[in-house]
Amino acid sequence: MSSELEVPFINEIHEEEEEASDWDLLIAFNELRHREKIQGSKKVAQTWRMKERMKTVSVALVLCLNVGVDPPDVVKTSPCARLECWIDPLSSQKALEAIGANLQKQYERWQPRARYKQSLDPTVDEVKKLCSSLRRNAKEERVLFHYNGHGVPKPTVNGEIWVFNKSYTQYIPLSVYDLQTWMGSPSIYVYDCSNAGIIIELFRQFSQQRESELESGLNGSTPRFGSPTPAVSSVRNCIQLAACGVSELLPMNPELPADLFTSCLTTPIRIALKWYVLQNTGRLVPNITLDLVDKVPGQLNDRRTMLGELNWIFTAITDTIAWNTLPRELFQKLFRQDLLVASLFRNFLLAERIMRSYNCTPMSSPRLPPTYQHPMWQAWDLALDICLRQLPTLLEDENAQFHHSPFFTEQLTAFQVWLSYGSEKRNPPEQLPIVLQVLLSQVHRLRALDLLGRFLDLGPWAVSLALSVGIFPYVLKLLQSSARELRPLLVFIWAKILSVDSSCQTDLVKDNGHKYFLSVLADPYMPAEHRTMAAFVLAMIVNDYKNGQDAALQGNVIATCLEQLSDPSPSLRQWLALCLGKVWSNFDNARWCGVRDRAHEKLSVLLNDPSPEVRASVVFALGTFISVTDRSDQANNIDLGVGMMLASVGNDGSPLVRKEVVVALSSLVQQFESQFTNVVVQWMEEEKQKEKSATVTGEVPGGWNLVSGTTALQSSNSTANMGASFSSSDSYSGESTTVRRTYSSSTLAGTTFSSVYMTVWKVLVQLAMGPHREVADMAKQIVNTLKLKASLSARPTHVIQNPKTCYSAPSSPSNTAPIHGTPPQNHFPEDHSTPGSQMRRDYSSPHLSGKVNSYTSPHGRGKKLLSERNSSSLIHEEKEEEPKSLKSTSVTTEFFDWSCRHFAQPLMRLSEEQDPESSSHHRREFRFLRNNNVRQEAREEQIRAGFNRLDVEVFVNKNQGIPSVIKFHPYEGHVAVADKDGICFWDWEQGTKINYIYNENLKNTKISAMDFINPHDESLLLCGTDDGSVRIWRNYLSEGYDGKELVTAFQAISDLIPTVRRAGLVLDWEQESGMLLASGDVRIIRIWDSQRETKVQDIPTGAESCVTSLASDSFGRSLLIAGCGDGSVRLFDRRLAPSECRVMTLREHNRWVVKVHLQKGSEGKIVSASNAGDVRFWDPRFTESVRTLNLTQGITALEIHKHADVLACGSPNQFIGVYNTSGDNLSTIKYHEGFLGQRIGAASCLAFHPYKVKLAAGSTDSFISVYSTPVKRS
C-alpha cells in the first residue's frame, strides 16, 4: 500500500523539479563567437564599378541622301517611306539642312553636351577631315559616327560605303578600313542603310587584319592615306549598330519613316506609339489615329505627364530586359559606362522589336541575344494601352485628369512576391532595375527602399547584384534627402553595401555622405538598431582611409560616440567602440581629440561590460589609442595608463577579448621596446633568486605546504590574475574578500614590481601560458622576442627610474592597475602534452626552441628558465646576430572584419534556430522528444533502485589510461572517461570505442574535472585540469585528431596553492543558470557566468585546506556546498556579500571529504562523505547531521544518484559497495563477470547515469565497467 502511495509522489517531484523543460533550458556557449572562426568574409572582387567611365564627346552626323535621286541598286515601291528625321525631303529646297539639324536635335536629347558636326552629302576628304578632327579633339573619349546611306548604293562586299564626288556626279567608295583609322578608338558607329550587316562583318575582319599587322611589327607597311595606325587595343573598343542584316533591305512601308532605325534610336517613344497604332490593336484602343499620337501631351523629362511617364516606363522596361538577358560584364559596358551608348542600346532593343516585324534584323557589335519576345514587352504594351485610352479625353477636355499607370506599383508587388521565396539558388528578380528606377520617385520611394533593403538582406550575392544593376548613384543621391522616414531604410541599405564593398567609403566622403550617418548616430529618437548601423557605416568610412578619418573628426564623431557608450544595446556599444578605434587608428589629431574628451577613461568602464564582444571592441579601441608617432612625455604617460587598463583584463574569460589584449599590448611593447627588454632582464634575475629561496619544508594539517623564503605562498600557475590577485602578505589570511580592481598610482609606490612595464610583461607571460592555443601562440611571439633580446643583452641592468627612459603612469584615476602577489612562473610549455611524440606541439618560437626556454612543470618543481650553460651558449652562438625587432613580429586578429560579417548576413530573417520550419529546429525537436523518452523510461528503474541489486556488468573494457573522471551522457549511449591527458568515449550499450581526444593540457598537468554542457541539445564537453584551466570542446565524437573544435578556454582559478595531496580543479556546472562554480587548491570558490564569460563572484571559503567537492542548487535556493580537505562541509548563500555569504560550517567529518551532494526537492538533504567511510545526511537548517552511515574505511570514490535511492562507494580493497540511503547493502562488486572473472581494481572514479540506474566505474588497472540492475524478464 505504501509503495502505491509513493509512486505518484515521486512522479510529482519528477515533474515539478526535474522537468525544467528542455525548451526552456539555457544553451550555453552557443553564440556566433563560439560557433565560427573569428575571421572576416572572403573578399570578392566587385565588378560593378566601371574601371573608367566614358563619355561620347563628339558626334559625326554623315547624311548621304542626295535628295531627289534614288540610288541605282534599290528599286523603291510606290508609295514609299519618305520621312527622314520626321521631315519630308521633298518638302523644301533646304530639306537636307533641316534633316541634319533635326537629327542633331534628336541626338542632343540623349547627350546635350557633345560636340556635333554635320556632314551632308560629303566627299571622302570631307569625311576624313571630319573624323580626324573629332578624334583629335576627343582624345581618349568616345566618338560617334552616324551614317545615313539612303541616297547611295548599298555597302559593298569589299567593305566600302558610299559618298559623293565634289560635283555629285559619281558615287565614291569609302573603305571601312580607312574609316577605322580616322575614327580611332573608342568609337561607336551607327549604320542606317540597306545591307548594313555586311559592314559589321567586314569591320571585324579589318580589325583582325590590323591587329595582326601591328603584332608583326607592321611588316614595313604603312596605312593608306598616310594616317597613323591606332593601337591594337583600340579596335576592340568599338561599338556598332546596324539597321539590318547582310542581305536585307530597309522597310519601305509609306506609313513608316524611311529612317526607321534612326527613329527608333533617337525618338523611341514617338515611333513606339506610331508602331503600336499600326499594329492590329485598334480594337483595344479605338479612335486612336497616327495623327493623334503626335499630340500626346507632356514633356519627355516630366514624369508627371503622359509623355514623361511613358518615357520613364520605357527606360525601366528596356533596362530590365537588358539586365535579365545580357551577361553582367556586357551589361556594365553597354548600359552603365556611357550615357549616350546606354540610351542608344536601350532604344536598339525597341528597334529590334519593331524592325523584325518588317523582316529586318538589326545587328550590333558586340552582339546581343534576341530580346524582341521578352515578356516585359507585354508590360510595355499594357502601359501604352492604359495611356492611349485616356488620350482622346485629355485632348478634348483641358480639365481632365491624367491617371498614372499602375506599372511601377505592379512591378514592385511582383518584386515583393519574389522576395517571399527569394534565395541565391533562384534566378535573380527581373524587377530589380525597375526598383532602381523608382528610387527617385517620391510616390514609390519609401516602398522601393523597403523592398530593396529586404533584397540586400538576402546576402552578399544580393548586394553584388544590386550594385551591378547600378543602384549605387541612386542611394548616394538619396543621402541628400532630409526626410526622417527614409533614415532607417537608407542606413540599413548603406550598412549592407559597405559590408560587401568597403571601397564605397571614398564616394561617401567625396559627396559628404558621412554627415548623414553622423546625424543619424546623434539622433536620440532613432532606435538603437539603426544607430548601430550608422556607427558601423562610420567605422567603415574611417577604416584605413585618412580622408574619411579627417571628415569624421570634423563631424565631431568622437564626442557623439562617447556620449552613447552607456546605451543599453550591446551591439551599439560594440560598434561605438570599434568606430572610435578606427577613427584614431594611426591618426594623432583624432587621438588628441579623444584625450581631451577623456575617451580612454570613459572606454575603460566598458572593460567590465557583460558582453564579450563589447569588451573586445573596447580593448581594440584602447589598443589603437596607443600613439604610434607622438613620443612626448604626455603621450607616453597616456600610453602607459592605457597599458595598465589593458593589463586588468588579461585574465578575461573570453578568448575573443584576450586576443585583442595581446594585440593591444603588442603595440605598447613596440613603442617601449628597450624599457621592456630591461624589465625582462630584471625579471629573469629575480626569478632565479626566488627559485633558490622557495623550498617546501613541511605540511600543515589542513593540507597546505609550508614554504620557506620571502614568498609565503608561491603561485602555482603562471596565468594568475594580475589585476585581481592577492598580495603575498594577505592573500589567504582568514576570510579574505574579493580584491577590487583599483586605479590609483599609490599602488605603484615602493615595490619592485610596481613598474607599468613589469605589470604588462607579467600579463603577457600569463597569456602565453594560457589554455587557449591561439591566444598563447600570439602572446608567445611577443614574449619570446623580448626574452631573446633580454638574453642577448651584453650587460643586463635594472630599469633606471628616470623619466626620460622609464615612464610611470600618471596619477589619473584610470591610468593604473594594482599589482599584488608574486610574479608568474617563467616556463612556457613546449607542448600541450599528448601521449606519443607524434602528437606533441611546439608552442615556442622556432628560433628559441631548445635554446632559451626550458619548459617544465608549471607547479614550481624543477623550474629553470635559463641555465647558465644555455644562456651563455645562446649568447655565444648568436652574439653576431641582431634580435628580431618586435615590429616585425606584429600580431593581428580579424575581430573587426569578423564583426563586419554580421552586417553582410541576413538580419531580418529568422535564424535557423528560431525558424520553426528549419532543419536544425526539427533536429532539436527530435532531441527533446528523445530526452523526454529517456527520462520517462528511467522512472520505473529509479523507483525500484532502493531495493534492487546493482551488480550486472553490462560493459567492460580497458581504457587507454588510468581513469580519473568518468561521466555518462544523460541522453546518448556513451560514457566519457578522462585519463591524464585525454578523454575516451565508449558506447557502453554496444560495447565499442567511439573516439579518443587529447585535451591539449600542459605537460605535468592532468584532467581533474569533466562534465557535459548542453547535454539536452548539441553537447559540449567541459574539461578542467589541475592547473586551474578549463577547455570546452565541440564535435568530440568526430574521429581524427582534428575533428574536435575548441569552443573556448580560460583560467577558471589561479594562484593554486601547492599541496602534498592535491584536489586539482573542482567544478560544478549549472545548466539551468549557465553558471560554472570552480574551486580546488585555493581558498575561494569562483563563480563564472557562461553567458558573459566573466567572473561573477569570488566566495572565500575560510578554510585552511583545499576544496574537494562542490554541490549547488540551481533551482533558486542559492545554496552552495563545499566539501574541504580538512573534513569540514561549508554552506554558502550566493545572494549575500562575499564576507557574509558563508552561513554554516559542518564539522563532523575528520578527514578528506570525498563527496558533497544536495538532494532534489525543497526538502532535499545535504549528503556528505569522507574517506573515513562515514556518510552523513544534513538538514540545511541545523549544524548536526540527522543520520550517519558508516561504510568501508578509506573509500576512494563515492557517488550518489540524483533521482534514485542508491549510492556507491569504491574501496582501495578492490570492491565497490552499493547501498541505499538507509544504509542497506544492495550489492558488493568484487569480480568482473565471466567464468574466470578476475578481481576488479581499486576504484579511481565512479559515476551514476543522471537518469537511468546505471553505475560506471573506473579502476586503477585502467579497466572501466558499467553495472546495471537485473534485466526485467518479460
PDB file of N, CA and C in Angstrom, residues 565 598-609 618 622 645 648-649 741 743 813-814:
ATOM      1  N   LEU A 565      28.062  55.647 -24.972  1.00  0.00           N
ATOM      2  CA  LEU A 565      28.704  54.403 -24.546  1.00  0.00           C
ATOM      3  C   LEU A 565      27.915  53.648 -23.479  1.00  0.00           C
ATOM      4  N   ARG A 598      38.666  62.679 -22.659  1.00  0.00           N
ATOM      5  CA  ARG A 598      38.897  61.580 -21.709  1.00  0.00           C
ATOM      6  C   ARG A 598      38.317  60.266 -22.256  1.00  0.00           C
ATOM      7  N   ALA A 599      38.512  60.059 -23.534  1.00  0.00           N
ATOM      8  CA  ALA A 599      37.915  58.895 -24.205  1.00  0.00           C
ATOM      9  C   ALA A 599      38.402  57.588 -23.596  1.00  0.00           C
ATOM     10  N   HIS A 600      39.730  57.500 -23.308  1.00  0.00           N
ATOM     11  CA  HIS A 600      40.266  56.230 -22.799  1.00  0.00           C
ATOM     12  C   HIS A 600      39.694  55.906 -21.423  1.00  0.00           C
ATOM     13  N   GLU A 601      39.447  56.925 -20.613  1.00  0.00           N
ATOM     14  CA  GLU A 601      38.882  56.669 -19.291  1.00  0.00           C
ATOM     15  C   GLU A 601      37.417  56.251 -19.393  1.00  0.00           C
ATOM     16  N   LYS A 602      36.696  56.881 -20.311  1.00  0.00           N
ATOM     17  CA  LYS A 602      35.288  56.507 -20.492  1.00  0.00           C
ATOM     18  C   LYS A 602      35.172  55.101 -21.066  1.00  0.00           C
ATOM     19  N   LEU A 603      36.084  54.754 -21.956  1.00  0.00           N
ATOM     20  CA  LEU A 603      36.059  53.402 -22.533  1.00  0.00           C
ATOM     21  C   LEU A 603      36.418  52.349 -21.493  1.00  0.00           C
ATOM     22  N   SER A 604      37.312  52.696 -20.576  1.00  0.00           N
ATOM     23  CA  SER A 604      37.777  51.692 -19.611  1.00  0.00           C
ATOM     24  C   SER A 604      36.643  51.156 -18.747  1.00  0.00           C
ATOM     25  N   VAL A 605      35.578  51.949 -18.586  1.00  0.00           N
ATOM     26  CA  VAL A 605      34.419  51.481 -17.810  1.00  0.00           C
ATOM     27  C   VAL A 605      33.814  50.244 -18.466  1.00  0.00           C
ATOM     28  N   LEU A 606      33.877  50.196 -19.795  1.00  0.00           N
ATOM     29  CA  LEU A 606      33.270  49.080 -20.526  1.00  0.00           C
ATOM     30  C   LEU A 606      34.158  47.835 -20.540  1.00  0.00           C
ATOM     31  N   LEU A 607      35.309  47.888 -19.896  1.00  0.00           N
ATOM     32  CA  LEU A 607      36.127  46.677 -19.798  1.00  0.00           C
ATOM     33  C   LEU A 607      35.453  45.622 -18.926  1.00  0.00           C
ATOM     34  N   ASN A 608      34.430  46.041 -18.171  1.00  0.00           N
ATOM     35  CA  ASN A 608      33.652  45.096 -17.357  1.00  0.00           C
ATOM     36  C   ASN A 608      32.273  44.854 -17.950  1.00  0.00           C
ATOM     37  N   ASP A 609      32.103  45.172 -19.220  1.00  0.00           N
ATOM     38  CA  ASP A 609      30.794  45.033 -19.857  1.00  0.00           C
ATOM     39  C   ASP A 609      30.339  43.570 -19.858  1.00  0.00           C
ATOM     40  N   VAL A 618      36.258  47.353 -26.961  1.00  0.00           N
ATOM     41  CA  VAL A 618      36.889  48.390 -26.145  1.00  0.00           C
ATOM     42  C   VAL A 618      38.404  48.177 -26.094  1.00  0.00           C
ATOM     43  N   LEU A 622      41.179  50.793 -27.317  1.00  0.00           N
ATOM     44  CA  LEU A 622      42.288  51.242 -26.469  1.00  0.00           C
ATOM     45  C   LEU A 622      43.633  50.882 -27.094  1.00  0.00           C
ATOM     46  N   MET A 645      45.267  49.758 -17.996  1.00  0.00           N
ATOM     47  CA  MET A 645      43.862  49.368 -18.188  1.00  0.00           C
ATOM     48  C   MET A 645      43.783  48.015 -18.874  1.00  0.00           C
ATOM     49  N   SER A 648      44.510  44.928 -16.832  1.00  0.00           N
ATOM     50  CA  SER A 648      43.485  44.487 -15.881  1.00  0.00           C
ATOM     51  C   SER A 648      42.529  43.469 -16.476  1.00  0.00           C
ATOM     52  N   VAL A 649      42.508  43.330 -17.802  1.00  0.00           N
ATOM     53  CA  VAL A 649      41.608  42.345 -18.409  1.00  0.00           C
ATOM     54  C   VAL A 649      42.383  41.189 -19.035  1.00  0.00           C
ATOM     55  N   ARG A 741      39.334  45.868  -8.313  1.00  0.00           N
ATOM     56  CA  ARG A 741      40.199  46.489  -9.317  1.00  0.00           C
ATOM     57  C   ARG A 741      40.251  47.978  -9.027  1.00  0.00           C
ATOM     58  N   TYR A 743      42.378  51.889  -9.577  1.00  0.00           N
ATOM     59  CA  TYR A 743      43.222  52.656 -10.487  1.00  0.00           C
ATOM     60  C   TYR A 743      43.829  53.821  -9.701  1.00  0.00           C
ATOM     61  N   PRO A 813      42.839  58.640 -12.182  1.00  0.00           N
ATOM     62  CA  PRO A 813      42.067  57.506 -11.630  1.00  0.00           C
ATOM     63  C   PRO A 813      41.974  56.333 -12.577  1.00  0.00           C
ATOM     64  N   SER A 814      42.255  56.502 -13.854  1.00  0.00           N
ATOM     65  CA  SER A 814      42.033  55.393 -14.782  1.00  0.00           C
ATOM     66  C   SER A 814      43.302  54.920 -15.443  1.00  0.00           C
TER      67      SER A 814
END
